[in-house]
Short mmCIF file of C-alpha atoms in Angstrom, two decimals:
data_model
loop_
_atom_site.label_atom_id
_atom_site.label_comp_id
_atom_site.label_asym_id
_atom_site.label_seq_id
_atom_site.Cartn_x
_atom_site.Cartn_y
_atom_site.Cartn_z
CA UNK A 1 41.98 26.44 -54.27
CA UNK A 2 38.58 24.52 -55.07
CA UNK A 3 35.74 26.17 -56.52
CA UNK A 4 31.48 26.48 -56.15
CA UNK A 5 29.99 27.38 -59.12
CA UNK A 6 26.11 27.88 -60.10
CA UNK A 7 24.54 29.16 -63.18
CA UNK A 8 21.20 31.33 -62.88
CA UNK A 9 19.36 32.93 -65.71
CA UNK A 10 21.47 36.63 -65.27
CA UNK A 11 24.83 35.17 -63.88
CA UNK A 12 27.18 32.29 -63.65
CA UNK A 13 28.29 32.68 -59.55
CA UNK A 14 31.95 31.61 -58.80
CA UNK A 15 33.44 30.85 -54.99
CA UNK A 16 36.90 29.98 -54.81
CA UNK A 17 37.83 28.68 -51.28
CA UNK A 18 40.16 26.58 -49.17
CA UNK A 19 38.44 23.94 -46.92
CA UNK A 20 39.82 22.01 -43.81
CA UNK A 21 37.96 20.28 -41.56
CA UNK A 22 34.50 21.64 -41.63
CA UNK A 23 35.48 24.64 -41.78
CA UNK A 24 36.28 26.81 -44.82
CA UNK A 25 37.66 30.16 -46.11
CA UNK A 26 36.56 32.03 -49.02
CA UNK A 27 39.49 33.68 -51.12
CA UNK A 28 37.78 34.89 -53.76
CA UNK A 29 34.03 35.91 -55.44
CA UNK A 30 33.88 36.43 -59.16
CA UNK A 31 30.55 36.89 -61.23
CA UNK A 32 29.90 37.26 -64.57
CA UNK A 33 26.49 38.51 -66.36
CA UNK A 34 25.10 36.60 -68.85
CA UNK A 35 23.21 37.96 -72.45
CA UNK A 36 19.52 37.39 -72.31
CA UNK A 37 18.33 34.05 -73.73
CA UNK A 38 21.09 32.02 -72.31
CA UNK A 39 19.25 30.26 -69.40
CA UNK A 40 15.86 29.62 -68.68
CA UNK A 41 15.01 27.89 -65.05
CA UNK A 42 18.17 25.73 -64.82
CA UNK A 43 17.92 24.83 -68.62
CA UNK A 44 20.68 25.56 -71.05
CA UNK A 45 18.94 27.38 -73.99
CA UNK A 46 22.44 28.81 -75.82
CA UNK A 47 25.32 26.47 -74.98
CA UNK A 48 27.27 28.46 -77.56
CA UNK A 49 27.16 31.39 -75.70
CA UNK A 50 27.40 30.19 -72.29
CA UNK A 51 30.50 28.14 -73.14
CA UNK A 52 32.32 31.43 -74.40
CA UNK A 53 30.81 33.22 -71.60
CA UNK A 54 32.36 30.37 -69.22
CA UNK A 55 36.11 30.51 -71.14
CA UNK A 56 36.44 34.12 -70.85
CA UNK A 57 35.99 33.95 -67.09
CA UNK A 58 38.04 31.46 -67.16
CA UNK A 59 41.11 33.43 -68.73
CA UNK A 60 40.22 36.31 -66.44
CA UNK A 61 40.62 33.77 -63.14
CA UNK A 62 42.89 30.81 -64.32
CA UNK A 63 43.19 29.85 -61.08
CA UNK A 64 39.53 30.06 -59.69
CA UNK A 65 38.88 26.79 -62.15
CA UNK A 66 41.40 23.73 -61.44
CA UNK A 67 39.08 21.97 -59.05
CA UNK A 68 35.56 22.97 -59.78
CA UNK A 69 32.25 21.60 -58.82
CA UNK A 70 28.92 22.88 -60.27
CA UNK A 71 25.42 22.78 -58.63
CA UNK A 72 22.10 22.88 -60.79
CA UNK A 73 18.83 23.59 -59.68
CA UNK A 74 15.36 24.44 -61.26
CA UNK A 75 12.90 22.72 -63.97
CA UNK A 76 15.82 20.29 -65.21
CA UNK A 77 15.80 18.53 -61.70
CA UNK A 78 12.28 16.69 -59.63
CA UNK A 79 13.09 16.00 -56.00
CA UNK A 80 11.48 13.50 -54.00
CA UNK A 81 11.54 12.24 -50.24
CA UNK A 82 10.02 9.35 -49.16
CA UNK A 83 10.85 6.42 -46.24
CA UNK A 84 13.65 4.20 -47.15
CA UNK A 85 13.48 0.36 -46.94
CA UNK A 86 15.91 -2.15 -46.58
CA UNK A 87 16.78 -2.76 -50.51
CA UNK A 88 19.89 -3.48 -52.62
CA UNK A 89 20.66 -0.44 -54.52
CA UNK A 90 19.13 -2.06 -57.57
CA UNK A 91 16.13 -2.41 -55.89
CA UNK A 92 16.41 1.47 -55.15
CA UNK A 93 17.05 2.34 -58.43
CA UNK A 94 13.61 0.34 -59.50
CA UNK A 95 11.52 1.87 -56.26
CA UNK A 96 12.76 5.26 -57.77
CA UNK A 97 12.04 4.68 -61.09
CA UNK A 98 8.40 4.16 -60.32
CA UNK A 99 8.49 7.12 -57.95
CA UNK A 100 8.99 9.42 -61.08
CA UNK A 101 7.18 7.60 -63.58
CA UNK A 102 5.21 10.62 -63.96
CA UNK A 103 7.50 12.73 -64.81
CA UNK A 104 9.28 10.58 -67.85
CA UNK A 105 7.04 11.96 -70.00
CA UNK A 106 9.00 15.70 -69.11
CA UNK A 107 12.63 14.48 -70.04
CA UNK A 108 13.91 13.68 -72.60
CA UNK A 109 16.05 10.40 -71.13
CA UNK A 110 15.43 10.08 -67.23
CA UNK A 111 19.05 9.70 -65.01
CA UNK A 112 17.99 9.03 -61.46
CA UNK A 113 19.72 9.25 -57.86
CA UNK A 114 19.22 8.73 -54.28
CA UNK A 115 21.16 9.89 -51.23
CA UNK A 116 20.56 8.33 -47.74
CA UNK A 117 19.43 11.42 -45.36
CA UNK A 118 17.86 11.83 -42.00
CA UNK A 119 14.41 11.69 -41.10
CA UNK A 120 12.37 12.26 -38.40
CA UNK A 121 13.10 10.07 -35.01
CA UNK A 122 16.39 9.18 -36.31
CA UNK A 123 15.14 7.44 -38.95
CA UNK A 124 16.48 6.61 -42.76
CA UNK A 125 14.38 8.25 -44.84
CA UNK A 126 15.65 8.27 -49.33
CA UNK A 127 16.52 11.50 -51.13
CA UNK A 128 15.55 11.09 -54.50
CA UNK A 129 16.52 12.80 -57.43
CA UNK A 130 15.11 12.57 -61.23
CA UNK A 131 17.35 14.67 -63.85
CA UNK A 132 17.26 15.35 -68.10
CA UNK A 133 20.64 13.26 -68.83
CA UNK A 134 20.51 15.17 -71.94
CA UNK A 135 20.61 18.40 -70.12
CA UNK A 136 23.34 17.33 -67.26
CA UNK A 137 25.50 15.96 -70.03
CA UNK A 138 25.48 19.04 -72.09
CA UNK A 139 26.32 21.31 -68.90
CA UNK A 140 29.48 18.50 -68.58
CA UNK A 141 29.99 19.10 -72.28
CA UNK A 142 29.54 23.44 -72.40
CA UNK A 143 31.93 23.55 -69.23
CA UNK A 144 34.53 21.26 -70.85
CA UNK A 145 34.36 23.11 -74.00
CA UNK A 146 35.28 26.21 -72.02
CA UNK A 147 38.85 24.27 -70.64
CA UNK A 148 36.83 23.33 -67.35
CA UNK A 149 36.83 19.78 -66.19
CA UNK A 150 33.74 19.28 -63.60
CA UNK A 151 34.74 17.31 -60.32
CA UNK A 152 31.64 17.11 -59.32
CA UNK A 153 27.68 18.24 -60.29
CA UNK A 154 24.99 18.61 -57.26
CA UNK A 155 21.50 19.40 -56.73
CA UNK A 156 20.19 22.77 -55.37
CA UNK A 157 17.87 20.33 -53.02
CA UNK A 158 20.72 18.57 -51.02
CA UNK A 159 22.78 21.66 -50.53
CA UNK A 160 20.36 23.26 -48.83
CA UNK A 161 19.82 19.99 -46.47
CA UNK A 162 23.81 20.25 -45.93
CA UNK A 163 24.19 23.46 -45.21
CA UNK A 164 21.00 23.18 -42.05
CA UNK A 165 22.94 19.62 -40.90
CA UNK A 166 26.17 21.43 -40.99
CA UNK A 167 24.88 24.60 -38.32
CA UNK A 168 24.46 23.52 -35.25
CA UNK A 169 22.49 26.49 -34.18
CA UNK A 170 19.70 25.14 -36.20
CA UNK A 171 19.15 21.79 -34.71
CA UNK A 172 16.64 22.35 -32.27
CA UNK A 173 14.07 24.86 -33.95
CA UNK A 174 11.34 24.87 -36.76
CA UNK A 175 12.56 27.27 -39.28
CA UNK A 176 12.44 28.14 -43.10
CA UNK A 177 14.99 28.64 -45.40
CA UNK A 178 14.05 30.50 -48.70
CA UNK A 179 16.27 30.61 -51.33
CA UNK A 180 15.88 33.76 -54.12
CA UNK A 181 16.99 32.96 -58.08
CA UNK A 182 15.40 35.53 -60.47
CA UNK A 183 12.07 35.14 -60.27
CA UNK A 184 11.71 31.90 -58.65
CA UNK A 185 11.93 30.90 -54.32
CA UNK A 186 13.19 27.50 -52.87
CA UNK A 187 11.41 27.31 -49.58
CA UNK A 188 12.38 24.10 -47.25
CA UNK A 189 10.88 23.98 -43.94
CA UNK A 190 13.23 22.04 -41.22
CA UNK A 191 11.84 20.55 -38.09
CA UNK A 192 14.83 19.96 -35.46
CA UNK A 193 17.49 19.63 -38.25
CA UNK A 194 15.45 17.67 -40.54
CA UNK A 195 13.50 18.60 -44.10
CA UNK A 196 9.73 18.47 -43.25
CA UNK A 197 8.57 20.39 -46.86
CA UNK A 198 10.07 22.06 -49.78
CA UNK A 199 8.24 23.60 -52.43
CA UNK A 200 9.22 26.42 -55.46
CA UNK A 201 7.14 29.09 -56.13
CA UNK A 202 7.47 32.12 -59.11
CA UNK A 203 7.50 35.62 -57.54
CA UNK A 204 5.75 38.69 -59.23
CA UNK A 205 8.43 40.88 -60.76
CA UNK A 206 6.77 43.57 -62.30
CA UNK A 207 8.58 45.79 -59.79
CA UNK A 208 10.37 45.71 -56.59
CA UNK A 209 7.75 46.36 -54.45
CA UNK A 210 5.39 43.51 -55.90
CA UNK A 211 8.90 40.96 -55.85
CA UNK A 212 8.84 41.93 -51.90
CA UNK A 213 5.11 41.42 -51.69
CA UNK A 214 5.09 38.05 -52.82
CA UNK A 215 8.45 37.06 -50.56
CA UNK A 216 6.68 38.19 -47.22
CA UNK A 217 3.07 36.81 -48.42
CA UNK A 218 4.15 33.34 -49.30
CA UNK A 219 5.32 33.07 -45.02
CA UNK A 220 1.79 33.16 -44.05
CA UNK A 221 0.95 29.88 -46.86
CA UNK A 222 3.27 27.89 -45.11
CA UNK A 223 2.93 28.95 -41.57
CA UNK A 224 -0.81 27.96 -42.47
CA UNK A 225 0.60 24.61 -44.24
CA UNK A 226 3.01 23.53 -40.95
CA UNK A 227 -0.16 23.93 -38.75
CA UNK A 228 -2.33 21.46 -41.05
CA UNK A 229 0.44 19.07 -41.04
CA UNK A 230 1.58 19.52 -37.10
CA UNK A 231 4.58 20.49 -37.78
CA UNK A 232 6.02 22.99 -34.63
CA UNK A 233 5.47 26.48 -34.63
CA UNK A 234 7.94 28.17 -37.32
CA UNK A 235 10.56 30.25 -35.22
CA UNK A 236 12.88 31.75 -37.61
CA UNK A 237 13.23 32.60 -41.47
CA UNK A 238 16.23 32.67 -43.39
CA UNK A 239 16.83 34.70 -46.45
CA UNK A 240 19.99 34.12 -49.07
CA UNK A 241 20.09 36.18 -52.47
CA UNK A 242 18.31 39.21 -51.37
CA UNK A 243 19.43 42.76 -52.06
CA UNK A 244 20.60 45.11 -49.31
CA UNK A 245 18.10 46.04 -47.10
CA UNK A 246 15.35 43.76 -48.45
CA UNK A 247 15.36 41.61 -45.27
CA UNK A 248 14.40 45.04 -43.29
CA UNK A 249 11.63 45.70 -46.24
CA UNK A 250 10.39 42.19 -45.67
CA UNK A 251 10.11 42.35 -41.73
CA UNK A 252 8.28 45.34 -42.20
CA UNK A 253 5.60 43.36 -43.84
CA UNK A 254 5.84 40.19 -41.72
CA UNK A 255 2.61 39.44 -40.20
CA UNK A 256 3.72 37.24 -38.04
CA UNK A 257 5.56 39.17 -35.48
CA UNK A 258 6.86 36.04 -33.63
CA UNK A 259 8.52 34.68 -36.11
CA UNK A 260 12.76 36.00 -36.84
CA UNK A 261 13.51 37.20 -40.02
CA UNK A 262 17.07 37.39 -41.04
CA UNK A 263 19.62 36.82 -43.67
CA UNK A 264 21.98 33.52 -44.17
CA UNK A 265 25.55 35.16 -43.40
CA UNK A 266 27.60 34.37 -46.60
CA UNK A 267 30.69 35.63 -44.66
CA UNK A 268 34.53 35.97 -46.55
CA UNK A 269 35.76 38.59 -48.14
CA UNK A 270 37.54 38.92 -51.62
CA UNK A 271 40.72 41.32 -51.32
CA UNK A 272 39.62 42.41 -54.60
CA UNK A 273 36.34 42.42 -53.23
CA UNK A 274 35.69 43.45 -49.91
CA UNK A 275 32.62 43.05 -49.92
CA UNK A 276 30.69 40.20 -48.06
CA UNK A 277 28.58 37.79 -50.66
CA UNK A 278 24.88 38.50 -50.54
CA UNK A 279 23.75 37.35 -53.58
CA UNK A 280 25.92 34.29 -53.67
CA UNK A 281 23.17 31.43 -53.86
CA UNK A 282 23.68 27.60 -54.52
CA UNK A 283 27.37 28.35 -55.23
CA UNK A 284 28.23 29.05 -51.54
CA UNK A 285 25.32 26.42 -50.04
CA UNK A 286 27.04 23.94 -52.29
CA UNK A 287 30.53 24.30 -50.25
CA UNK A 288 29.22 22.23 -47.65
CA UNK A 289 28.06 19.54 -49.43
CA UNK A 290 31.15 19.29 -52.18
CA UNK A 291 33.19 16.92 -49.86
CA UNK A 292 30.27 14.67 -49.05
CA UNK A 293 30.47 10.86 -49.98
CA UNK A 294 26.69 10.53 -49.55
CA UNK A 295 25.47 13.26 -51.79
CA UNK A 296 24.11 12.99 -55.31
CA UNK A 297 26.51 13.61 -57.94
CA UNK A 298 25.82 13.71 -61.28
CA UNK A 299 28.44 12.69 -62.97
CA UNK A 300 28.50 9.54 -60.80
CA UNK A 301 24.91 9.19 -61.70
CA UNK A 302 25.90 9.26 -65.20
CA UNK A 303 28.42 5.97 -64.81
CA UNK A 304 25.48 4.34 -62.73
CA UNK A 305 23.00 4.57 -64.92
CA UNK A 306 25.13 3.05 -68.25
CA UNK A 307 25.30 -0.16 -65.60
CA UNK A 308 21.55 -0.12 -65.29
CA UNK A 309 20.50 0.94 -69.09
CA UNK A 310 17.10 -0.67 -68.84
CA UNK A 311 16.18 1.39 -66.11
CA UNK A 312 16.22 4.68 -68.46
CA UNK A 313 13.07 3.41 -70.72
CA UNK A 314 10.28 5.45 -69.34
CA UNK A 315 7.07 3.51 -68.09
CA UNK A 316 4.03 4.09 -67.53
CA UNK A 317 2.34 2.26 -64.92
CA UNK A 318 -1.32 3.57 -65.41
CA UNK A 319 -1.24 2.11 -68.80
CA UNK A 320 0.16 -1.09 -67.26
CA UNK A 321 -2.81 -1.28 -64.96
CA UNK A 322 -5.48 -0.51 -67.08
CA UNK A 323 -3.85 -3.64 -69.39
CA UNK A 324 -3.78 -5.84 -66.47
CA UNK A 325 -7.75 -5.04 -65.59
CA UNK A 326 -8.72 -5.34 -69.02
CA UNK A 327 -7.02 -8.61 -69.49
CA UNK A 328 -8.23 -9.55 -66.32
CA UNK A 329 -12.22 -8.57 -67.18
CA UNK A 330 -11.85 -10.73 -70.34
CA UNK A 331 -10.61 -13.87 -69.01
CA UNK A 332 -13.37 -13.37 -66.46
CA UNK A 333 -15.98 -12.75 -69.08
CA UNK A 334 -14.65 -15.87 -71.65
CA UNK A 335 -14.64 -17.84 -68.98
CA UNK A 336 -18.46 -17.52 -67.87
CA UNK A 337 -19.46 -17.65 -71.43
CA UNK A 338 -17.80 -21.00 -72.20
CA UNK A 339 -19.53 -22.07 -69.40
CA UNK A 340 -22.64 -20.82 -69.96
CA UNK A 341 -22.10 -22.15 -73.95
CA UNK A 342 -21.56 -25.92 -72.55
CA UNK A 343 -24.79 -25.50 -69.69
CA UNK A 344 -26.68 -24.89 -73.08
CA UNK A 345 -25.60 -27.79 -74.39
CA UNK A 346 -26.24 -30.12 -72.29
CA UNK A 347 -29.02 -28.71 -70.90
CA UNK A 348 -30.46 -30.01 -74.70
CA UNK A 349 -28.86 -33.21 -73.62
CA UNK A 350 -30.40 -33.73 -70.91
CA UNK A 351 -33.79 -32.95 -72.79
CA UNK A 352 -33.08 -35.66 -75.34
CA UNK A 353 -31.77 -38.21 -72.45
CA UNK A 354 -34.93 -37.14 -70.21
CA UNK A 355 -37.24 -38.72 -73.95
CA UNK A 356 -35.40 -41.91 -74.55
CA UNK A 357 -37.45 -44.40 -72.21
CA UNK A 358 -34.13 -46.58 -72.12
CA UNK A 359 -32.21 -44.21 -69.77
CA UNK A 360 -30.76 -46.12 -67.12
CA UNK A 361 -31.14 -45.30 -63.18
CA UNK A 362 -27.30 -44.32 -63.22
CA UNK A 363 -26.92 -42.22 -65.99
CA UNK A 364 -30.12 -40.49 -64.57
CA UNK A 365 -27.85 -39.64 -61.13
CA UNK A 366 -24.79 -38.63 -63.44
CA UNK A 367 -27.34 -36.28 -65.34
CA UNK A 368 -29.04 -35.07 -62.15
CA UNK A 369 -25.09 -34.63 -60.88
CA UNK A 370 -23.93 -32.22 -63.63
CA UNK A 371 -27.49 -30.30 -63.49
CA UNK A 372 -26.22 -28.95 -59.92
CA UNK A 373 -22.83 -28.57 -60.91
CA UNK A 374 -24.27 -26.05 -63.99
CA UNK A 375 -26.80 -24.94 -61.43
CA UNK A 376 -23.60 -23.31 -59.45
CA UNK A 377 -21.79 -21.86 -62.06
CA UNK A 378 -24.98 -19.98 -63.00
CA UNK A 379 -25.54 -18.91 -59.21
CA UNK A 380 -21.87 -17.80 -58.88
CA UNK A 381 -22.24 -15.99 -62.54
CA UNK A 382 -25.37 -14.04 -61.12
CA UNK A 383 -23.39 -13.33 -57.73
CA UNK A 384 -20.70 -11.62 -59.15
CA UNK A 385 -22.99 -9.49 -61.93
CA UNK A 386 -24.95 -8.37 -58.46
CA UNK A 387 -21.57 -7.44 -56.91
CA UNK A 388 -20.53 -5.62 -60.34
CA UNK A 389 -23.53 -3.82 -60.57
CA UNK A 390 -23.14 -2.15 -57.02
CA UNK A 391 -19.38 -1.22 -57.03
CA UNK A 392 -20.36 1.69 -59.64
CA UNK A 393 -22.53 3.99 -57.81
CA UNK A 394 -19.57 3.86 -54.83
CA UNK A 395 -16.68 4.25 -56.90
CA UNK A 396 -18.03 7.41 -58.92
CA UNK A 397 -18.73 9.00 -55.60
CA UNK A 398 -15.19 8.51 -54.84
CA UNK A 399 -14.02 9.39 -58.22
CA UNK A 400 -16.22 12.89 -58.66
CA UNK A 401 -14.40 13.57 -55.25
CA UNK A 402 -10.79 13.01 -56.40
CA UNK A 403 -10.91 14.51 -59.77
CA UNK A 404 -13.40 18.02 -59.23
CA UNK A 405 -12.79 18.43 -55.33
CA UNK A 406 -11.01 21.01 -55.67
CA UNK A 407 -12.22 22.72 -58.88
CA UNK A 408 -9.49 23.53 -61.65
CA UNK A 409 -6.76 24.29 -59.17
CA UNK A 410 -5.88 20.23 -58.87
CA UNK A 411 -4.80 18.05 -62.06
CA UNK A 412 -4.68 14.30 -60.96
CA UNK A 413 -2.77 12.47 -63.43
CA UNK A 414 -2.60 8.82 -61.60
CA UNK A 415 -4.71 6.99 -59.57
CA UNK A 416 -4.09 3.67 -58.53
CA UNK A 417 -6.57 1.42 -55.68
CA UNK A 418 -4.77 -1.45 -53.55
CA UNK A 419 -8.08 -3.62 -52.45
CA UNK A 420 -6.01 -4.94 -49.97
CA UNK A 421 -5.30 -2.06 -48.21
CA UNK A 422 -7.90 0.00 -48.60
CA UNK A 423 -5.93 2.64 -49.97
CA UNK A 424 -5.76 4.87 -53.25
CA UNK A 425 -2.70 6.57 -54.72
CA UNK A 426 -3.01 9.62 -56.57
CA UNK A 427 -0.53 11.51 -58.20
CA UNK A 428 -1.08 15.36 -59.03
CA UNK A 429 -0.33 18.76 -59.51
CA UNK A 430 -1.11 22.10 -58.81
CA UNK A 431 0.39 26.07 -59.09
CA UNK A 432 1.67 25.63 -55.70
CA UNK A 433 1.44 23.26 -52.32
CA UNK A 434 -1.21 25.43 -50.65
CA UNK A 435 -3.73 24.36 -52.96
CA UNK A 436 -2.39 20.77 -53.20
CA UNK A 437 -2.90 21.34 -48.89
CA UNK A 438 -6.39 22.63 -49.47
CA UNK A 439 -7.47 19.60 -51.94
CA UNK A 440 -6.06 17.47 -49.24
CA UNK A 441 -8.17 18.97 -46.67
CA UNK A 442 -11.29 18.97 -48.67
CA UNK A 443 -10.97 15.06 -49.12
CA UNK A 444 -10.82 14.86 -45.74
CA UNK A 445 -13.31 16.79 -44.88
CA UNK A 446 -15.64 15.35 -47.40
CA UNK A 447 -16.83 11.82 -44.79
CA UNK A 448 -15.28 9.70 -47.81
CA UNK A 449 -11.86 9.10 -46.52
CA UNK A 450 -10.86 7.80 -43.43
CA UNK A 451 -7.27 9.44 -44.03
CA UNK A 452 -4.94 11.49 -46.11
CA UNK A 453 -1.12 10.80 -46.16
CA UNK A 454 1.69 12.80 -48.33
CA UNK A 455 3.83 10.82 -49.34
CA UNK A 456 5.96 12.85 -52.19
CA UNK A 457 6.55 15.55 -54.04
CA UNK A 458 8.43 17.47 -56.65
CA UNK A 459 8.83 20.16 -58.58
CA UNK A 460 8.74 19.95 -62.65
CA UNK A 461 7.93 22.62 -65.94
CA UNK A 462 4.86 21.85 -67.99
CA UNK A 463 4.30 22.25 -71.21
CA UNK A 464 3.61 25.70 -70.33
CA UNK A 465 6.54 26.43 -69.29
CA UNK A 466 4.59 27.40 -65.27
CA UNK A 467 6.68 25.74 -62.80
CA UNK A 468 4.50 23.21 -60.93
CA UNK A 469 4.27 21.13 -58.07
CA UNK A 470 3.58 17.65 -58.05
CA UNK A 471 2.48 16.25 -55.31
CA UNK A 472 1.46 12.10 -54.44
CA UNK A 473 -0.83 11.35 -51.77
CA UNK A 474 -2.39 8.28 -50.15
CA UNK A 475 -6.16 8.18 -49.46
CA UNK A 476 -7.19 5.29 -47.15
CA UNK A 477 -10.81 4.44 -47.66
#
């Protein structure tokens, strides 16, 4: 019997089940409640206690944990999605790298993944994944401590994706899956089978009522968000980790009538449970991915990343940039002063020359030669200060836009301008993706921009501790 397990901040969730095919059987549901203080949004804060925690449901279920995989999910992981060129998986590894450059600075030692997945018409699109290695390697460590030996450790991200490619009953409608932890809701919108949006928001628990609230409210932010990016109507909502009779609680607040609200069937029964498996979460979405060559794993990871050690030193491109302007600026500006040094020169040459009645005809032509030569280099030095001085008064325009469009609720913390394109990259982050949908909408809205393009996003903890979304957009000019 193989095992699903998942850790959230109350309970460590454990599936055993039997698999052939595509098809599976649960055999049996344990779960055991954890002290306060032992998780914190997919973060081990007491490995002490979780590994004793771990070995005592081990010795209650010896046989629940000989071949166990574990799936992690919350402020330890950022998930990206993005088009995927033709690259050697070096290359990858580098392209992903500078995909989460901004968020080096919120791990302690970056491990990086990708998984191949499908995109829209058919086509490849990269699954990227950016992890704490610290904080996979002590989960490895706290479950081996406990007599566990991990097979296998997957993202929350992915499993949902498997779990939509593996119903075929889902592959021709627009609907939302929304995934309940605590306090915290994975929401992924699929178009036809494929992952259009995810995003992670925190629900209001001061009681149940406000909890239920915040579920049903958040469908009408991304009903609104689907319409501003054309994506087809939203048909059908899927709840997992919901109490009895929430779903009913929730449909009574549903504003939007057309849209079918139900509950993911975790079918199987324990015989010393016979109960179904409602608030089985990751654990049981993870089944479908476990036997999966093309997921992200981990522990794989892990080995990968020893073969490409350099790739772990966090970078930081801005910084990069602003040395490759400055350097850039100077050379310019030495330049036009040595020339402007030697015109000065021999401009005092050319004086004395002019006063010594023995000049001959040819040096005169020579002198009158370099005269025009020094003549253009002053003409091109005044060109390009008249250029200079009218790029400002465009590019704060553009600037006040970026940065205070959208008031306090945006915090860009990259930009980057490719003349060649026309196009700026900014990377940000906001509370949630409505207002990162909003700012986008403003720029456009502003007669600026000629376009605005998403083109990734994740979710990370600040300093804070607020989950936020980070978003990266492309704004053609």
């Amino acid at each position: 019997m193989k095992s699903s397990v998942y850790i959230s901040p109350e309970r460590i969730e454990a599936i055993g089940y039997t698999k052939s095919g595509r098809s599976f059987k649960i055999n049996k549901y344990k779960v055991y409640y954890l002290p306060e203080g032992v998780m914190a949004d997919g973060v081990i804060t007491d490995g002490g206690v979780l590994t004793q925690c771990l070995d005592s449901m081990r010795r209650e279920n010896p046989g629940l944990f000989r071949n166990t995989s574990l799936v992690i999910d919350g402020g330890s992981v950022s998930v990206k999605k993005f088009p995927a060129p033709k690259l050697k998986r070096r290359q990858y590894y580098r392209l992903i790298k500078d995909e989460f450059s901004d968020a080096a600075d919120n791990f302690r030692e970056l491990l990086l993944d990708y998984s191949i997945v499908k995109g829209k018409n058919n086509e490849a699109e990269i699954l990227s994944c950016a992890a704490d290695r610290n904080q996979a390697e002590e989960y490895i460590s706290v479950f081996r401590n406990a007599g566990i030996k991990l097979k296998s450790v997957h993202i929350g991200a992915q499993t949902v994706m498997s779990y939509i490619e593996s119903k075929l009953e889902f592959q021709n409608e627009t609907l939302v899956i929304n995934v309940i932890d605590a306090l915290t809701m994975l929401s992924a919108i699929f178009e036809n089978g494929v992952n259009v949006f995810m995003s992670r928001v925190r629900l209001n628990g001061e009681n149940k009522e406000s909890f239920l609230n915040d579920i049903a409210n958040n469908l009408s932010g991304l009903v609104r968000f689907a319409k501003s990016e054309k994506i087809s109507d939203i048909t059908r909502v899927c709840y997992l980790g919901l109490e009895k009779g929430d779903t009913d609680i929730i449909n009574s607040l549903n504003r939007h009538k057309e849209i079918e609200i139900t509950e993911i069937e975790t079918t199987g029964k324990d015989p010393e449970n016979p109960e179904a498996l409602p608030e089985a979460l990751f654990a049981y979405l993870n089944i479908h991915l476990v036997s999966s060559p093309d997921g992200i794993d981990l522990i794989q990871s892990i080995k990968t990343l020893n073969q490409f050690k350099e790739l772990t030193r966090p970078r930081r491109p801005e910084i990069a940039a602003f040395l490759a302007i400055v350097t850039l600026l100077a050379g310019t500006v030495v330049y036009f002063a040595s020339q402007i040094y030697e015109l000065t020169g021999n401009i005092e040459k050319i004086k004395g020359d002019i006063a010594d009645v023995s000049v001959k005809s040819a040096e005169l032509d020579e002198i009158m030669n370099r005269t025009a030569k020094y003549s253009d280099i002053e003409i091109q030095l005044n060109q390009k200060k008249e250029a200079g001085n009218k790029l400002p008064e465009i590019t704060n325009e553009i600037l006040d836009l970026i940065f205070n469009a959208d008031g306090e609720k945006i915090t860009v913390s990259r930009i980057e301008f490719d003349e060649s394109a026309g196009i700026i990259r900014i990377a940000a982050r906001s509370v949630s993706e409505l207002d990162s949908s909003d700012y986008a909408e403003k720029l456009k809205a502003s007669g600026l921009v000629e376009s605005v393009l998403y083109t990734g996003y994740s979710f990370g903890a600040g300093s804070d501790g607020i989950i936020y979304y980070n978003f990266n957009i492309d704004v053609e000019v």
